[in-house]
Short mmCIF file of N, CA and C in Angstrom, two decimals:
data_model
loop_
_atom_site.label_atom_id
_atom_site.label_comp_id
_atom_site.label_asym_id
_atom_site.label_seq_id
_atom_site.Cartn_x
_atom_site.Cartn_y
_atom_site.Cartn_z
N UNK A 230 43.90 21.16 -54.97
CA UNK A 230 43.89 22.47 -55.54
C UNK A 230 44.31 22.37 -57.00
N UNK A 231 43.78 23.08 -57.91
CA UNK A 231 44.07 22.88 -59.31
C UNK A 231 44.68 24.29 -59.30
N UNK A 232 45.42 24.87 -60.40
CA UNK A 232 46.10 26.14 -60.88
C UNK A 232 46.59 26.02 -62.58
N UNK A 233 46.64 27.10 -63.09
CA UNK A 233 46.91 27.31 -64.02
C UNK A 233 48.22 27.64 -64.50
N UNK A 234 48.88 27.13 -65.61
CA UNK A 234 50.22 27.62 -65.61
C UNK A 234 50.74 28.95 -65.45
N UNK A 235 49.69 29.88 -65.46
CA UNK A 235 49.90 31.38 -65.86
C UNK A 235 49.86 31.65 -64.44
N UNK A 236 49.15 31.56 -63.80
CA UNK A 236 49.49 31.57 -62.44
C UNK A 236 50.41 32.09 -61.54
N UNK A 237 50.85 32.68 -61.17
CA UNK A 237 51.67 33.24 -59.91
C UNK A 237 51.86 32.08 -58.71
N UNK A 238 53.38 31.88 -58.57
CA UNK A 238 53.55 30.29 -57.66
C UNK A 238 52.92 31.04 -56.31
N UNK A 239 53.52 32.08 -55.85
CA UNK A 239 53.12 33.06 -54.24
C UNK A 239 51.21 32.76 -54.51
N UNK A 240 50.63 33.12 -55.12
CA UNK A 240 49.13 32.97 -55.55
C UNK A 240 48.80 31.58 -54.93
N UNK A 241 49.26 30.71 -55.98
CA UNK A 241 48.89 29.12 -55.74
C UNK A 241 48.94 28.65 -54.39
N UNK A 242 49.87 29.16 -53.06
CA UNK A 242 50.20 28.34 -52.24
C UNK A 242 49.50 29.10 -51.19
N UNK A 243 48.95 30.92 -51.51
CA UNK A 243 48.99 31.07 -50.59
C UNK A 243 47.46 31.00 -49.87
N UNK A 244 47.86 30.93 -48.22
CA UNK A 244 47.02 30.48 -47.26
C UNK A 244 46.94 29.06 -47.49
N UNK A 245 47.60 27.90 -47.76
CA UNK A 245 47.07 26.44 -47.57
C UNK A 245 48.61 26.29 -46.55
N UNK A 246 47.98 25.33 -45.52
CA UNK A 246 48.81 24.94 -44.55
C UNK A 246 49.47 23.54 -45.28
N UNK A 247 48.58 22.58 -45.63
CA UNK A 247 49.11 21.39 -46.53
C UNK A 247 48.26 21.24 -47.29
N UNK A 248 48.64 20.36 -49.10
CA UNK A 248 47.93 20.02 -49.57
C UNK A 248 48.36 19.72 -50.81
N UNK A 249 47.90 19.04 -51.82
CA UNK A 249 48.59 18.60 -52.77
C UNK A 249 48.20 19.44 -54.33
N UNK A 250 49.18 20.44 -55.36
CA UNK A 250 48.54 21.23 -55.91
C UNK A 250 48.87 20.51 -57.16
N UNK A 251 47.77 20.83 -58.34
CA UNK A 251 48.15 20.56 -59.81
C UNK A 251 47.74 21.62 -60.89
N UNK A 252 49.31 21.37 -61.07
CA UNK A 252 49.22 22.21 -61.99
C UNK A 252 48.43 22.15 -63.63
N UNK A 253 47.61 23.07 -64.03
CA UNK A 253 46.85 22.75 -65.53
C UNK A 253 47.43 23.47 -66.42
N UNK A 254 47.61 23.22 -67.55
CA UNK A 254 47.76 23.86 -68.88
C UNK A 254 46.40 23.96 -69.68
N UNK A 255 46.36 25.43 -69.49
CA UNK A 255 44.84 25.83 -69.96
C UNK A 255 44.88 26.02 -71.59
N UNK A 256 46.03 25.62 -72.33
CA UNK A 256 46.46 26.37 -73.22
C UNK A 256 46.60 24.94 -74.39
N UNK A 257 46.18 24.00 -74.06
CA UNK A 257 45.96 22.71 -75.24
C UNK A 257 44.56 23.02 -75.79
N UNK A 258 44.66 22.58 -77.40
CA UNK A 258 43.66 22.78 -77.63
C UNK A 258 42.22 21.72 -78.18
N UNK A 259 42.76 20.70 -76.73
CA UNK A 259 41.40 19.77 -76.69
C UNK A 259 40.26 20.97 -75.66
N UNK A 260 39.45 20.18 -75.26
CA UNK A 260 38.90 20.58 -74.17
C UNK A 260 39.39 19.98 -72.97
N UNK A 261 39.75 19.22 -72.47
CA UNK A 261 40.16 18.82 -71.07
C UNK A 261 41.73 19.34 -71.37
N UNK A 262 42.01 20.16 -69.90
CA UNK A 262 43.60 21.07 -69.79
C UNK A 262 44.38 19.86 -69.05
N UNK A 263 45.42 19.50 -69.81
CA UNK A 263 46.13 18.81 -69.64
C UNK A 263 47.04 18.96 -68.05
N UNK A 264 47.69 18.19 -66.94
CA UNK A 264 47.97 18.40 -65.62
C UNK A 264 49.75 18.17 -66.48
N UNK A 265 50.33 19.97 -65.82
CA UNK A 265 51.59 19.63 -65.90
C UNK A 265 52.34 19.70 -65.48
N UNK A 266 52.27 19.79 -63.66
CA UNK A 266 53.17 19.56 -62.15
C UNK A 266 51.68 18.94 -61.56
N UNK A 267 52.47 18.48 -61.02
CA UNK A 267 52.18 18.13 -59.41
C UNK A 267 53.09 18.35 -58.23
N UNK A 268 52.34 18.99 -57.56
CA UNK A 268 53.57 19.53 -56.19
C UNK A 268 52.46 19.03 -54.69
N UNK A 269 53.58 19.27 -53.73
CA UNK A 269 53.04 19.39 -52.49
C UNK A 269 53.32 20.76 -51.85
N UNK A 270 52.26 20.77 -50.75
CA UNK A 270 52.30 22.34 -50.10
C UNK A 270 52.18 21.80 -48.82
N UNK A 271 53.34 22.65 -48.31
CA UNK A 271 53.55 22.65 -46.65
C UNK A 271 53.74 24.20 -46.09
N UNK A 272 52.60 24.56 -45.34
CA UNK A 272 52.88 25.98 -44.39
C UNK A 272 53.18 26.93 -45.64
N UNK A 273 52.33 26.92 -46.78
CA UNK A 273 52.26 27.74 -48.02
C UNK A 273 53.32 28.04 -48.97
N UNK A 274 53.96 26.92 -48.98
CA UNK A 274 55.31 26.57 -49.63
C UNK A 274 55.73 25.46 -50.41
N UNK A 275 55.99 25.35 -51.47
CA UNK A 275 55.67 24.02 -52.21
C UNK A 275 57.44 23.23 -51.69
N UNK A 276 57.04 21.96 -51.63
CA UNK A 276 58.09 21.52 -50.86
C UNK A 276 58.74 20.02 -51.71
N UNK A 277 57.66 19.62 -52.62
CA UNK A 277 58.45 18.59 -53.57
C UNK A 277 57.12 18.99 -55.04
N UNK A 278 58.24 18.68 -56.22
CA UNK A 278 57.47 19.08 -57.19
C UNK A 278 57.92 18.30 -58.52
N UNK A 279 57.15 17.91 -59.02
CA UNK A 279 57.07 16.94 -60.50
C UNK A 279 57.03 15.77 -59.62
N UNK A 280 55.63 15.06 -59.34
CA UNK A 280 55.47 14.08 -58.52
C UNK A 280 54.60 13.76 -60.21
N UNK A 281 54.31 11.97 -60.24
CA UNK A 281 53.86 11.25 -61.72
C UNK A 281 52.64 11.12 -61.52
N UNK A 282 52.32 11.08 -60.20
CA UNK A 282 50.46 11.17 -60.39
C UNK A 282 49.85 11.39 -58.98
N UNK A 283 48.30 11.55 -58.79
CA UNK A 283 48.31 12.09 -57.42
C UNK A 283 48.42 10.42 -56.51
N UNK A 284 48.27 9.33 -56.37
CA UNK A 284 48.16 8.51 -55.57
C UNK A 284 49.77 8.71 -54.83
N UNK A 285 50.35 8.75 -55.32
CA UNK A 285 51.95 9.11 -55.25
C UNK A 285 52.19 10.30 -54.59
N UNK A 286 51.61 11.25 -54.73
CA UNK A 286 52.05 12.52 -54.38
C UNK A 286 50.86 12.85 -52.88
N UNK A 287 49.90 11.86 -52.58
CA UNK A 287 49.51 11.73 -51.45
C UNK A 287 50.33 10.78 -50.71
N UNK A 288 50.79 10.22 -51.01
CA UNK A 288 51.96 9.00 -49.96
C UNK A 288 52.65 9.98 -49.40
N UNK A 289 53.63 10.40 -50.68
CA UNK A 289 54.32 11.69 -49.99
C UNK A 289 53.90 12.95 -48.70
N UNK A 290 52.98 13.37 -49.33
CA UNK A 290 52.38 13.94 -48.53
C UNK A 290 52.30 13.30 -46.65
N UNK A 291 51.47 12.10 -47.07
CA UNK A 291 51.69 11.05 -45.54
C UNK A 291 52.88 11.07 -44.79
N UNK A 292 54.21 10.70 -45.66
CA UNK A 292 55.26 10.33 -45.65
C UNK A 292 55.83 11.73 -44.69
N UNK A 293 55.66 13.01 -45.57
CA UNK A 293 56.28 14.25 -44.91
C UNK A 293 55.81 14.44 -43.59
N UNK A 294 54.03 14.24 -43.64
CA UNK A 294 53.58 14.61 -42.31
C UNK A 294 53.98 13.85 -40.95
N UNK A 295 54.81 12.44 -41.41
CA UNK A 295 55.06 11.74 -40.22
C UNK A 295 56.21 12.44 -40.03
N UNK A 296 57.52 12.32 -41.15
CA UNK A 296 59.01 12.88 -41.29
C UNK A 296 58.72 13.88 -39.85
N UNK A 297 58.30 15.01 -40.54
CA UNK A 297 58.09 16.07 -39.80
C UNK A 297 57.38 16.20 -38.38
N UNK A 298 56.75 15.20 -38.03
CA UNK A 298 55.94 15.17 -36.81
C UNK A 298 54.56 16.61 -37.21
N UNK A 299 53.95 16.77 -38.44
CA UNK A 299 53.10 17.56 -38.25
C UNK A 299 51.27 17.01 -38.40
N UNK A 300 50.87 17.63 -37.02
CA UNK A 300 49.27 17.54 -36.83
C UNK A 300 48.35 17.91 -38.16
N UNK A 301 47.65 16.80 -38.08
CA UNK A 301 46.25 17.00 -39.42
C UNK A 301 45.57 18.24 -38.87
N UNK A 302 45.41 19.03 -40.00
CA UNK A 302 44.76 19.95 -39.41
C UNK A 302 42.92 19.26 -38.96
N UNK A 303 42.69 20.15 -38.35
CA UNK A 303 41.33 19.54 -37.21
C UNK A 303 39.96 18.98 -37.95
N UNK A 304 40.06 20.68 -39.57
CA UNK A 304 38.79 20.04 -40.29
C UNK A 304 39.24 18.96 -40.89
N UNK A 305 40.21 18.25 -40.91
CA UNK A 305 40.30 17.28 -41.88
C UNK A 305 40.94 15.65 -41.52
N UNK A 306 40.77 16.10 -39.94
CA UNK A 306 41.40 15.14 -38.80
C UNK A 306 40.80 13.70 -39.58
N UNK A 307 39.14 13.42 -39.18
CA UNK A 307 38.60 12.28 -39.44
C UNK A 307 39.29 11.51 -40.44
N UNK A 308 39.28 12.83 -41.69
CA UNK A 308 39.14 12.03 -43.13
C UNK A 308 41.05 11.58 -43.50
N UNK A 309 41.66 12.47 -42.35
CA UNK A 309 43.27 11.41 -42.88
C UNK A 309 43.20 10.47 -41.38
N UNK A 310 42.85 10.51 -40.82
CA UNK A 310 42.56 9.28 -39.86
C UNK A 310 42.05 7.77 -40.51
N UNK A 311 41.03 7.99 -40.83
CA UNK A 311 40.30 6.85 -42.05
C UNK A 311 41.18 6.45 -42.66
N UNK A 312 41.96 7.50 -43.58
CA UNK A 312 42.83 6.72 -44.29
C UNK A 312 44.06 6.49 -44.10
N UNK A 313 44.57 6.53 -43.17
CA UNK A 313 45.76 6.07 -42.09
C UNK A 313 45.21 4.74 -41.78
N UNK A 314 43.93 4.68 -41.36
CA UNK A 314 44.23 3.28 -40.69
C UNK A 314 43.60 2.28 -41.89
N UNK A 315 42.27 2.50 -42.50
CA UNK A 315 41.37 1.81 -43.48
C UNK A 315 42.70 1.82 -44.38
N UNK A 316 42.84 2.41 -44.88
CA UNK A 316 43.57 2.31 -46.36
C UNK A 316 44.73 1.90 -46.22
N UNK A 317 45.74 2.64 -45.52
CA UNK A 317 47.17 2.31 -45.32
C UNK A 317 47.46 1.47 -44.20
N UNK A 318 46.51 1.21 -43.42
CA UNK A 318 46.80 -0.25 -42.40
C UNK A 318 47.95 0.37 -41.38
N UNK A 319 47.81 1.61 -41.14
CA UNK A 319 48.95 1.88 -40.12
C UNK A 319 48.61 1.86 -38.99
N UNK A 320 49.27 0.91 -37.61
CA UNK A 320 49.28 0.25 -36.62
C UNK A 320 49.21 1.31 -35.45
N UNK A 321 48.12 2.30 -35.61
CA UNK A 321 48.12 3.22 -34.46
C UNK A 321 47.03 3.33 -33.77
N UNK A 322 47.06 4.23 -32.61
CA UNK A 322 45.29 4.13 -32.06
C UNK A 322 44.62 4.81 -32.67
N UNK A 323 43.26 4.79 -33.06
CA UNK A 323 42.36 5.63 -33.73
C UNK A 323 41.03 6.25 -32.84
N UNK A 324 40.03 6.95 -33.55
CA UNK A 324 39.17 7.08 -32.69
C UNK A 324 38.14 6.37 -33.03
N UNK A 325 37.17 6.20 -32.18
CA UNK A 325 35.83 5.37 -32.33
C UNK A 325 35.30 5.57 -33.25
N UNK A 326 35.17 6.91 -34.14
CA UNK A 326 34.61 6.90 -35.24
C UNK A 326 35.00 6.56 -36.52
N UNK A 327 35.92 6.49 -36.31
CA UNK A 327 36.88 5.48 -37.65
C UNK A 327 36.78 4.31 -37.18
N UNK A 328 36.95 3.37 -36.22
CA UNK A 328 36.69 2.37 -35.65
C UNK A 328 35.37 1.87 -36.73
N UNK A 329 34.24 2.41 -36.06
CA UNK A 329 33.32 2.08 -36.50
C UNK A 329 32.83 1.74 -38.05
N UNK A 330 33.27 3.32 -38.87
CA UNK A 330 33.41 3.33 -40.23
C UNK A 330 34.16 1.30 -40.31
N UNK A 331 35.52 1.56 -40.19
CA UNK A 331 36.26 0.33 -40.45
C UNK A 331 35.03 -1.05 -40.02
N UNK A 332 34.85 -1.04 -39.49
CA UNK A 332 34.18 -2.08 -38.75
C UNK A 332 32.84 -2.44 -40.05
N UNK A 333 32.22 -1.56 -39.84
CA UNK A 333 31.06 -1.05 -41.53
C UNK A 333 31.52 -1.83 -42.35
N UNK A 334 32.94 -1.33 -43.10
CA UNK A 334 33.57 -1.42 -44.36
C UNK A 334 33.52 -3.22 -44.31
#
């Protein structure tokens, strides 16, 4: 999710169950708006904030969802499955269709 500094924080978060938000400064005067937070969102609530870049602030993200014991949501089951096991090599059961992907790769 991208947002603007002008932004309203209640605005930015609301309706996302998880997800990782950045913040833009629309207000430099190149053309590309410079990123000046990075936060995470849990249950429409930002829950860690001034993270240094997104590869980092998705670990976290990983990191909370185990902490916490919370379920991927369903549309997006596959695609943190994949990268639970392909990417981060974590030692769990998967389903056949990541299996396979992996197997591909």
């Amino acid at each position: 999710m991208k947002w603007l500094v002008t932004d309203p924080e209640d605005e930015r978060t609301k309706g996302v169950k998880m997800g990782i938000l950045t913040v833009l400064n629309d207000d430099a005067p190149t053309s590309l708006p410079t990123v000046v937070n990075i936060a995470i969102v849990l249950e429409e609530a930002i829950v860690l904030t001034d993270l240094p870049d997104l590869p980092t602030a998705f670990a976290y993200l990983f990191g909370l969802l185990y902490a916490l014991n919370i379920e991927f949501p369903k549309e997006h089951k596959y695609t943190f499955e994949a990268i639970q096991h392909i990417f981060m090599e974590l030692p769990t059961s998967c389903s056949q269709r990541v299996r396979s992907l992996k197997t591909k790769l």
